[in-house]
Amino acid sequence: MKTIVVKFGGSSLASAAQFRKVGDILRADPARRFLVVSAPGKRDSGDTKVTDMLYRCYDLAVAGEDFVPALEAIRARYGEIAEGLGIKFDLDGALAPIAEHLRKGPQRDYMASRGEYLNARLMAAWLGWTFLDSAEYIRFHADGTLDPDTTYKLLGAAMAQTEKAVIPGFYGADETGRVVTFSRGGSDVSGAIAARAVKADLYENWTDVSGMLFTDPRIVPNPSYIPFINYRELRELSYMGASVLHEDAVFPARRAGIPINIRNTNRPEDPGTLIAAQAPAGTVIPPVTGIAGRKGFDTVLVEKSMMNSEVGFTARLLDIFAAHGVPFEHCPTGIDTMSVVVSADAFRPHREEILAALEADLKPDLLKVEEGLAMIAVVGCGMVANKGIAARILGAVTAAGVNIRMIDQGSSELNIIIGVREEDYETAIRGLYKEFH
Ligand code: ADP
Ligand code: ASP
Ligand code: MG
């Protein structure tokens, strides 16, 4: 029989009514045997996610302030869900160790993880499914990174022995049992890990939109959905800010060749976006699959005549950034020029030392920093087969009245990155959407 791992995000689990939709979706296909849950999210735009309420409790406890009202508000969120579902759930019993933990020098990741923990227990009680605590099966190294070998062994064995289980997302634990979380939105990663551990046929990621959008809905109203996207394209888009799926959720699924289907809990009839290595037969591949971007970059321009004949010049240049712990994002080069695009947050604290080192080591003719750039990735594996896409991209941005500061075409021909001034970012995205849509 087929096995599907399903993950529901916070907004899909924010209330009893949302839990019921989840129940309907699970019942509609018996292959949906493993359910990974987030903490309850926002019920409406003015609401607060339970994870944020837990961080607040932690902050209050650490500051020595009264956390009881904040914890009560969390109890109320779960109480409302349990009551709405009409189930008996021992909330007092489940919350008592959390209150106790807050009194005795709390640990931040542990506190954050309780949102998923409580939600999974509540869901398991309602569905009558087994509860598998991720702290026992998802293992982190002491440095906070995932230990995949141990995780797949432990989690795979537990899932193989279970017919139907609810698994809390977002966290695991290290060897000593100390809880460790992924970064925000990390339940997507837990879901992908569970899918790989059980060698699932499909990983369904249920959220509040009907799939991956062609571009950011905050910039372009009602952009269309992407019916199919391959793992590599998705990686490029999510790295650049298309935030429907946590960027680290792609690796486990891709490694195991498990397709991901992004679906809408509120519109289960919509097919959503399918993510896999190869498009199903008959799929029309467009020249551009999607557009994403981010603000917050600086560029360091280094000019030196005959730079290309100086052996090791590029390596020395990038070493200086690396020595200060600043990764570079892009590095377009000319014959006598090189630009290093860096995240402003990473670069600015080390700016003066890096510039001084570049000056001293490389003796450039010119060294210039341009601040406040946005990078836009135009992504699509169909670019290779379609002539003139680069020209259309540049034409569309220029026609929108935006000056292009940088162009970088990745050697994979999967994407073209363009740099524009931050204030031109939205205009450029709108221009591109119009051209490719
Ligand atoms: P969940 O709580 O279900 O994990 P998220 O809030 O993490 O949901 O992700 C879904 C949201 O991502 C959508 O509501 C949408 O506003 C936002 N989003 C940003 N970029 C995109 C995109 N390119 N496609 C779809 N959704 C996007
Ligand atoms: N609850 C966590 C967060 O809000 C993890 C998740 O929802 O994926 O970031
Ligand atoms: Mg999410």
PDB file of N, CA and C in Angstrom, residues 151-223:
ATOM      1  N   THR A 151      18.967   9.755  12.963  1.00  0.00           N
ATOM      2  CA  THR A 151      17.559  10.108  12.820  1.00  0.00           C
ATOM      3  C   THR A 151      16.816   9.109  11.936  1.00  0.00           C
ATOM      4  N   TYR A 152      17.375   8.804  10.763  1.00  0.00           N
ATOM      5  CA  TYR A 152      16.643   7.906   9.858  1.00  0.00           C
ATOM      6  C   TYR A 152      16.540   6.504  10.440  1.00  0.00           C
ATOM      7  N   LYS A 153      17.576   6.115  11.197  1.00  0.00           N
ATOM      8  CA  LYS A 153      17.538   4.785  11.812  1.00  0.00           C
ATOM      9  C   LYS A 153      16.430   4.734  12.874  1.00  0.00           C
ATOM     10  N   LEU A 154      16.457   5.709  13.787  1.00  0.00           N
ATOM     11  CA  LEU A 154      15.499   5.700  14.908  1.00  0.00           C
ATOM     12  C   LEU A 154      14.067   5.923  14.419  1.00  0.00           C
ATOM     13  N   LEU A 155      13.910   6.972  13.609  1.00  0.00           N
ATOM     14  CA  LEU A 155      12.557   7.333  13.182  1.00  0.00           C
ATOM     15  C   LEU A 155      11.995   6.276  12.224  1.00  0.00           C
ATOM     16  N   GLY A 156      12.852   5.789  11.325  1.00  0.00           N
ATOM     17  CA  GLY A 156      12.413   4.762  10.374  1.00  0.00           C
ATOM     18  C   GLY A 156      11.915   3.523  11.108  1.00  0.00           C
ATOM     19  N   ALA A 157      12.649   3.112  12.139  1.00  0.00           N
ATOM     20  CA  ALA A 157      12.260   1.906  12.882  1.00  0.00           C
ATOM     21  C   ALA A 157      10.931   2.126  13.592  1.00  0.00           C
ATOM     22  N   ALA A 158      10.776   3.299  14.206  1.00  0.00           N
ATOM     23  CA  ALA A 158       9.532   3.567  14.945  1.00  0.00           C
ATOM     24  C   ALA A 158       8.341   3.641  13.990  1.00  0.00           C
ATOM     25  N   MET A 159       8.526   4.279  12.837  1.00  0.00           N
ATOM     26  CA  MET A 159       7.413   4.426  11.892  1.00  0.00           C
ATOM     27  C   MET A 159       7.046   3.074  11.261  1.00  0.00           C
ATOM     28  N   ALA A 160       8.070   2.251  11.039  1.00  0.00           N
ATOM     29  CA  ALA A 160       7.804   0.943  10.426  1.00  0.00           C
ATOM     30  C   ALA A 160       6.906   0.082  11.316  1.00  0.00           C
ATOM     31  N   GLN A 161       6.973   0.349  12.616  1.00  0.00           N
ATOM     32  CA  GLN A 161       6.162  -0.469  13.534  1.00  0.00           C
ATOM     33  C   GLN A 161       4.813   0.147  13.843  1.00  0.00           C
ATOM     34  N   THR A 162       4.502   1.267  13.200  1.00  0.00           N
ATOM     35  CA  THR A 162       3.283   1.996  13.564  1.00  0.00           C
ATOM     36  C   THR A 162       2.354   2.098  12.357  1.00  0.00           C
ATOM     37  N   GLU A 163       1.092   1.887  12.600  1.00  0.00           N
ATOM     38  CA  GLU A 163       0.132   1.942  11.502  1.00  0.00           C
ATOM     39  C   GLU A 163      -0.165   3.397  11.124  1.00  0.00           C
ATOM     40  N   LYS A 164      -0.517   4.188  12.161  1.00  0.00           N
ATOM     41  CA  LYS A 164      -0.854   5.597  11.936  1.00  0.00           C
ATOM     42  C   LYS A 164      -0.314   6.408  13.104  1.00  0.00           C
ATOM     43  N   ALA A 165       0.428   7.474  12.834  1.00  0.00           N
ATOM     44  CA  ALA A 165       1.015   8.229  13.938  1.00  0.00           C
ATOM     45  C   ALA A 165       1.001   9.728  13.674  1.00  0.00           C
ATOM     46  N   VAL A 166       0.973  10.478  14.775  1.00  0.00           N
ATOM     47  CA  VAL A 166       1.121  11.928  14.722  1.00  0.00           C
ATOM     48  C   VAL A 166       2.512  12.255  15.276  1.00  0.00           C
ATOM     49  N   ILE A 167       3.249  13.074  14.546  1.00  0.00           N
ATOM     50  CA  ILE A 167       4.624  13.416  14.931  1.00  0.00           C
ATOM     51  C   ILE A 167       4.717  14.940  15.025  1.00  0.00           C
ATOM     52  N   PRO A 168       5.143  15.475  16.158  1.00  0.00           N
ATOM     53  CA  PRO A 168       5.280  16.937  16.232  1.00  0.00           C
ATOM     54  C   PRO A 168       6.434  17.429  15.369  1.00  0.00           C
ATOM     55  N   GLY A 169       6.220  18.511  14.631  1.00  0.00           N
ATOM     56  CA  GLY A 169       7.274  19.089  13.789  1.00  0.00           C
ATOM     57  C   GLY A 169       8.199  19.993  14.587  1.00  0.00           C
ATOM     58  N   PHE A 170       9.180  20.564  13.884  1.00  0.00           N
ATOM     59  CA  PHE A 170       9.988  21.679  14.387  1.00  0.00           C
ATOM     60  C   PHE A 170      11.136  21.292  15.324  1.00  0.00           C
ATOM     61  N   TYR A 171      11.088  20.133  15.986  1.00  0.00           N
ATOM     62  CA  TYR A 171      12.144  19.862  16.966  1.00  0.00           C
ATOM     63  C   TYR A 171      12.567  18.404  16.989  1.00  0.00           C
ATOM     64  N   GLY A 172      13.696  18.206  17.663  1.00  0.00           N
ATOM     65  CA  GLY A 172      14.238  16.891  17.970  1.00  0.00           C
ATOM     66  C   GLY A 172      15.041  17.066  19.239  1.00  0.00           C
ATOM     67  N   ALA A 173      16.039  16.228  19.453  1.00  0.00           N
ATOM     68  CA  ALA A 173      16.862  16.390  20.656  1.00  0.00           C
ATOM     69  C   ALA A 173      18.266  15.879  20.376  1.00  0.00           C
ATOM     70  N   ASP A 174      19.218  16.339  21.190  1.00  0.00           N
ATOM     71  CA  ASP A 174      20.575  15.817  21.031  1.00  0.00           C
ATOM     72  C   ASP A 174      20.718  14.533  21.859  1.00  0.00           C
ATOM     73  N   GLU A 175      21.932  14.017  21.882  1.00  0.00           N
ATOM     74  CA  GLU A 175      22.167  12.726  22.529  1.00  0.00           C
ATOM     75  C   GLU A 175      21.821  12.730  24.019  1.00  0.00           C
ATOM     76  N   THR A 176      21.951  13.933  24.615  1.00  0.00           N
ATOM     77  CA  THR A 176      21.698  14.023  26.061  1.00  0.00           C
ATOM     78  C   THR A 176      20.199  14.222  26.339  1.00  0.00           C
ATOM     79  N   GLY A 177      19.399  14.338  25.292  1.00  0.00           N
ATOM     80  CA  GLY A 177      17.958  14.540  25.487  1.00  0.00           C
ATOM     81  C   GLY A 177      17.551  15.997  25.500  1.00  0.00           C
ATOM     82  N   ARG A 178      18.518  16.902  25.314  1.00  0.00           N
ATOM     83  CA  ARG A 178      18.200  18.333  25.295  1.00  0.00           C
ATOM     84  C   ARG A 178      17.486  18.659  23.976  1.00  0.00           C
ATOM     85  N   VAL A 179      16.341  19.324  24.077  1.00  0.00           N
ATOM     86  CA  VAL A 179      15.542  19.610  22.880  1.00  0.00           C
ATOM     87  C   VAL A 179      16.231  20.671  22.009  1.00  0.00           C
ATOM     88  N   VAL A 180      16.214  20.438  20.702  1.00  0.00           N
ATOM     89  CA  VAL A 180      16.797  21.379  19.741  1.00  0.00           C
ATOM     90  C   VAL A 180      15.734  21.619  18.656  1.00  0.00           C
ATOM     91  N   THR A 181      15.544  22.885  18.261  1.00  0.00           N
ATOM     92  CA  THR A 181      14.576  23.156  17.184  1.00  0.00           C
ATOM     93  C   THR A 181      15.309  23.459  15.879  1.00  0.00           C
ATOM     94  N   PHE A 182      14.593  23.300  14.784  1.00  0.00           N
ATOM     95  CA  PHE A 182      15.066  23.821  13.500  1.00  0.00           C
ATOM     96  C   PHE A 182      14.823  25.324  13.523  1.00  0.00           C
ATOM     97  N   SER A 183      15.175  26.017  12.418  1.00  0.00           N
ATOM     98  CA  SER A 183      14.837  27.442  12.384  1.00  0.00           C
ATOM     99  C   SER A 183      13.337  27.587  12.134  1.00  0.00           C
ATOM    100  N   ARG A 184      12.837  28.806  12.201  1.00  0.00           N
ATOM    101  CA  ARG A 184      11.391  29.048  12.102  1.00  0.00           C
ATOM    102  C   ARG A 184      10.829  28.424  10.811  1.00  0.00           C
ATOM    103  N   GLY A 185       9.638  27.902  10.949  1.00  0.00           N
ATOM    104  CA  GLY A 185       9.017  27.228   9.803  1.00  0.00           C
ATOM    105  C   GLY A 185       9.523  25.800   9.626  1.00  0.00           C
ATOM    106  N   GLY A 186      10.261  25.316  10.624  1.00  0.00           N
ATOM    107  CA  GLY A 186      10.983  24.046  10.487  1.00  0.00           C
ATOM    108  C   GLY A 186      10.135  22.786  10.492  1.00  0.00           C
ATOM    109  N   SER A 187       8.841  22.890  10.729  1.00  0.00           N
ATOM    110  CA  SER A 187       8.016  21.680  10.650  1.00  0.00           C
ATOM    111  C   SER A 187       8.015  21.114   9.235  1.00  0.00           C
ATOM    112  N   ASP A 188       8.230  21.983   8.245  1.00  0.00           N
ATOM    113  CA  ASP A 188       8.355  21.500   6.865  1.00  0.00           C
ATOM    114  C   ASP A 188       9.527  20.517   6.757  1.00  0.00           C
ATOM    115  N   VAL A 189      10.599  20.835   7.480  1.00  0.00           N
ATOM    116  CA  VAL A 189      11.792  19.977   7.449  1.00  0.00           C
ATOM    117  C   VAL A 189      11.483  18.655   8.148  1.00  0.00           C
ATOM    118  N   SER A 190      10.807  18.735   9.307  1.00  0.00           N
ATOM    119  CA  SER A 190      10.437  17.501  10.020  1.00  0.00           C
ATOM    120  C   SER A 190       9.609  16.595   9.109  1.00  0.00           C
ATOM    121  N   GLY A 191       8.682  17.183   8.379  1.00  0.00           N
ATOM    122  CA  GLY A 191       7.823  16.402   7.483  1.00  0.00           C
ATOM    123  C   GLY A 191       8.643  15.699   6.413  1.00  0.00           C
ATOM    124  N   ALA A 192       9.612  16.418   5.848  1.00  0.00           N
ATOM    125  CA  ALA A 192      10.453  15.824   4.802  1.00  0.00           C
ATOM    126  C   ALA A 192      11.306  14.695   5.387  1.00  0.00           C
ATOM    127  N   ILE A 193      11.777  14.891   6.604  1.00  0.00           N
ATOM    128  CA  ILE A 193      12.586  13.859   7.268  1.00  0.00           C
ATOM    129  C   ILE A 193      11.736  12.606   7.524  1.00  0.00           C
ATOM    130  N   ALA A 194      10.516  12.830   7.999  1.00  0.00           N
ATOM    131  CA  ALA A 194       9.629  11.690   8.265  1.00  0.00           C
ATOM    132  C   ALA A 194       9.325  10.946   6.960  1.00  0.00           C
ATOM    133  N   ALA A 195       9.115  11.704   5.880  1.00  0.00           N
ATOM    134  CA  ALA A 195       8.821  11.073   4.587  1.00  0.00           C
ATOM    135  C   ALA A 195       9.991  10.199   4.152  1.00  0.00           C
ATOM    136  N   ARG A 196      11.189  10.716   4.350  1.00  0.00           N
ATOM    137  CA  ARG A 196      12.354   9.931   3.940  1.00  0.00           C
ATOM    138  C   ARG A 196      12.541   8.722   4.865  1.00  0.00           C
ATOM    139  N   ALA A 197      12.325   8.936   6.165  1.00  0.00           N
ATOM    140  CA  ALA A 197      12.544   7.851   7.127  1.00  0.00           C
ATOM    141  C   ALA A 197      11.648   6.655   6.821  1.00  0.00           C
ATOM    142  N   VAL A 198      10.424   6.922   6.368  1.00  0.00           N
ATOM    143  CA  VAL A 198       9.479   5.820   6.144  1.00  0.00           C
ATOM    144  C   VAL A 198       9.432   5.433   4.649  1.00  0.00           C
ATOM    145  N   LYS A 199      10.314   6.082   3.868  1.00  0.00           N
ATOM    146  CA  LYS A 199      10.349   5.849   2.403  1.00  0.00           C
ATOM    147  C   LYS A 199       8.958   6.037   1.802  1.00  0.00           C
ATOM    148  N   ALA A 200       8.377   7.161   2.095  1.00  0.00           N
ATOM    149  CA  ALA A 200       7.010   7.457   1.650  1.00  0.00           C
ATOM    150  C   ALA A 200       6.953   7.580   0.126  1.00  0.00           C
ATOM    151  N   ASP A 201       5.780   7.384  -0.416  1.00  0.00           N
ATOM    152  CA  ASP A 201       5.573   7.572  -1.847  1.00  0.00           C
ATOM    153  C   ASP A 201       5.378   9.045  -2.172  1.00  0.00           C
ATOM    154  N   LEU A 202       4.915   9.798  -1.177  1.00  0.00           N
ATOM    155  CA  LEU A 202       4.594  11.200  -1.411  1.00  0.00           C
ATOM    156  C   LEU A 202       4.651  11.962  -0.081  1.00  0.00           C
ATOM    157  N   TYR A 203       5.114  13.212  -0.152  1.00  0.00           N
ATOM    158  CA  TYR A 203       5.090  14.099   1.016  1.00  0.00           C
ATOM    159  C   TYR A 203       4.130  15.243   0.693  1.00  0.00           C
ATOM    160  N   GLU A 204       3.000  15.279   1.378  1.00  0.00           N
ATOM    161  CA  GLU A 204       2.037  16.362   1.176  1.00  0.00           C
ATOM    162  C   GLU A 204       2.250  17.435   2.233  1.00  0.00           C
ATOM    163  N   ASN A 205       2.388  18.656   1.781  1.00  0.00           N
ATOM    164  CA  ASN A 205       2.601  19.779   2.679  1.00  0.00           C
ATOM    165  C   ASN A 205       1.381  20.693   2.570  1.00  0.00           C
ATOM    166  N   TRP A 206       0.516  20.625   3.580  1.00  0.00           N
ATOM    167  CA  TRP A 206      -0.764  21.361   3.537  1.00  0.00           C
ATOM    168  C   TRP A 206      -0.637  22.713   4.230  1.00  0.00           C
ATOM    169  N   THR A 207      -1.065  23.762   3.513  1.00  0.00           N
ATOM    170  CA  THR A 207      -0.898  25.112   4.047  1.00  0.00           C
ATOM    171  C   THR A 207      -2.140  25.952   3.735  1.00  0.00           C
ATOM    172  N   ASP A 208      -1.986  27.269   3.664  1.00  0.00           N
ATOM    173  CA  ASP A 208      -3.163  28.116   3.457  1.00  0.00           C
ATOM    174  C   ASP A 208      -3.213  28.720   2.064  1.00  0.00           C
ATOM    175  N   VAL A 209      -2.382  28.221   1.150  1.00  0.00           N
ATOM    176  CA  VAL A 209      -2.443  28.651  -0.247  1.00  0.00           C
ATOM    177  C   VAL A 209      -2.429  27.398  -1.128  1.00  0.00           C
ATOM    178  N   SER A 210      -2.924  27.528  -2.354  1.00  0.00           N
ATOM    179  CA  SER A 210      -3.079  26.346  -3.214  1.00  0.00           C
ATOM    180  C   SER A 210      -1.818  26.017  -3.983  1.00  0.00           C
ATOM    181  N   GLY A 211      -0.662  26.222  -3.355  1.00  0.00           N
ATOM    182  CA  GLY A 211       0.593  25.841  -3.989  1.00  0.00           C
ATOM    183  C   GLY A 211       1.575  26.989  -3.997  1.00  0.00           C
ATOM    184  N   MET A 212       2.600  26.774  -4.758  1.00  0.00           N
ATOM    185  CA  MET A 212       3.658  27.763  -4.880  1.00  0.00           C
ATOM    186  C   MET A 212       3.225  28.792  -5.921  1.00  0.00           C
ATOM    187  N   LEU A 213       3.345  30.036  -5.557  1.00  0.00           N
ATOM    188  CA  LEU A 213       2.934  31.097  -6.465  1.00  0.00           C
ATOM    189  C   LEU A 213       4.087  31.500  -7.382  1.00  0.00           C
ATOM    190  N   PHE A 214       3.726  31.980  -8.553  1.00  0.00           N
ATOM    191  CA  PHE A 214       4.726  32.386  -9.539  1.00  0.00           C
ATOM    192  C   PHE A 214       5.643  33.475  -8.974  1.00  0.00           C
ATOM    193  N   THR A 215       5.069  34.325  -8.135  1.00  0.00           N
ATOM    194  CA  THR A 215       5.915  35.331  -7.466  1.00  0.00           C
ATOM    195  C   THR A 215       5.256  35.776  -6.171  1.00  0.00           C
ATOM    196  N   ASP A 216       5.901  36.676  -5.462  1.00  0.00           N
ATOM    197  CA  ASP A 216       5.465  37.105  -4.131  1.00  0.00           C
ATOM    198  C   ASP A 216       4.097  37.812  -4.186  1.00  0.00           C
ATOM    199  N   PRO A 217       3.094  37.267  -3.496  1.00  0.00           N
ATOM    200  CA  PRO A 217       1.747  37.857  -3.561  1.00  0.00           C
ATOM    201  C   PRO A 217       1.662  39.239  -2.895  1.00  0.00           C
ATOM    202  N   ARG A 218       2.686  39.584  -2.124  1.00  0.00           N
ATOM    203  CA  ARG A 218       2.661  40.932  -1.525  1.00  0.00           C
ATOM    204  C   ARG A 218       3.039  41.990  -2.555  1.00  0.00           C
ATOM    205  N   ILE A 219       3.640  41.572  -3.657  1.00  0.00           N
ATOM    206  CA  ILE A 219       4.077  42.525  -4.680  1.00  0.00           C
ATOM    207  C   ILE A 219       3.141  42.493  -5.894  1.00  0.00           C
ATOM    208  N   VAL A 220       2.784  41.281  -6.300  1.00  0.00           N
ATOM    209  CA  VAL A 220       1.863  41.126  -7.437  1.00  0.00           C
ATOM    210  C   VAL A 220       0.563  40.547  -6.897  1.00  0.00           C
ATOM    211  N   PRO A 221      -0.555  41.263  -7.029  1.00  0.00           N
ATOM    212  CA  PRO A 221      -1.802  40.711  -6.499  1.00  0.00           C
ATOM    213  C   PRO A 221      -2.247  39.475  -7.281  1.00  0.00           C
ATOM    214  N   ASN A 222      -2.641  38.439  -6.537  1.00  0.00           N
ATOM    215  CA  ASN A 222      -3.131  37.183  -7.141  1.00  0.00           C
ATOM    216  C   ASN A 222      -2.280  36.617  -8.262  1.00  0.00           C
ATOM    217  N   PRO A 223      -1.016  36.378  -8.004  1.00  0.00           N
ATOM    218  CA  PRO A 223      -0.233  35.725  -9.060  1.00  0.00           C
ATOM    219  C   PRO A 223      -0.738  34.293  -9.267  1.00  0.00           C
TER     220      PRO A 223
END
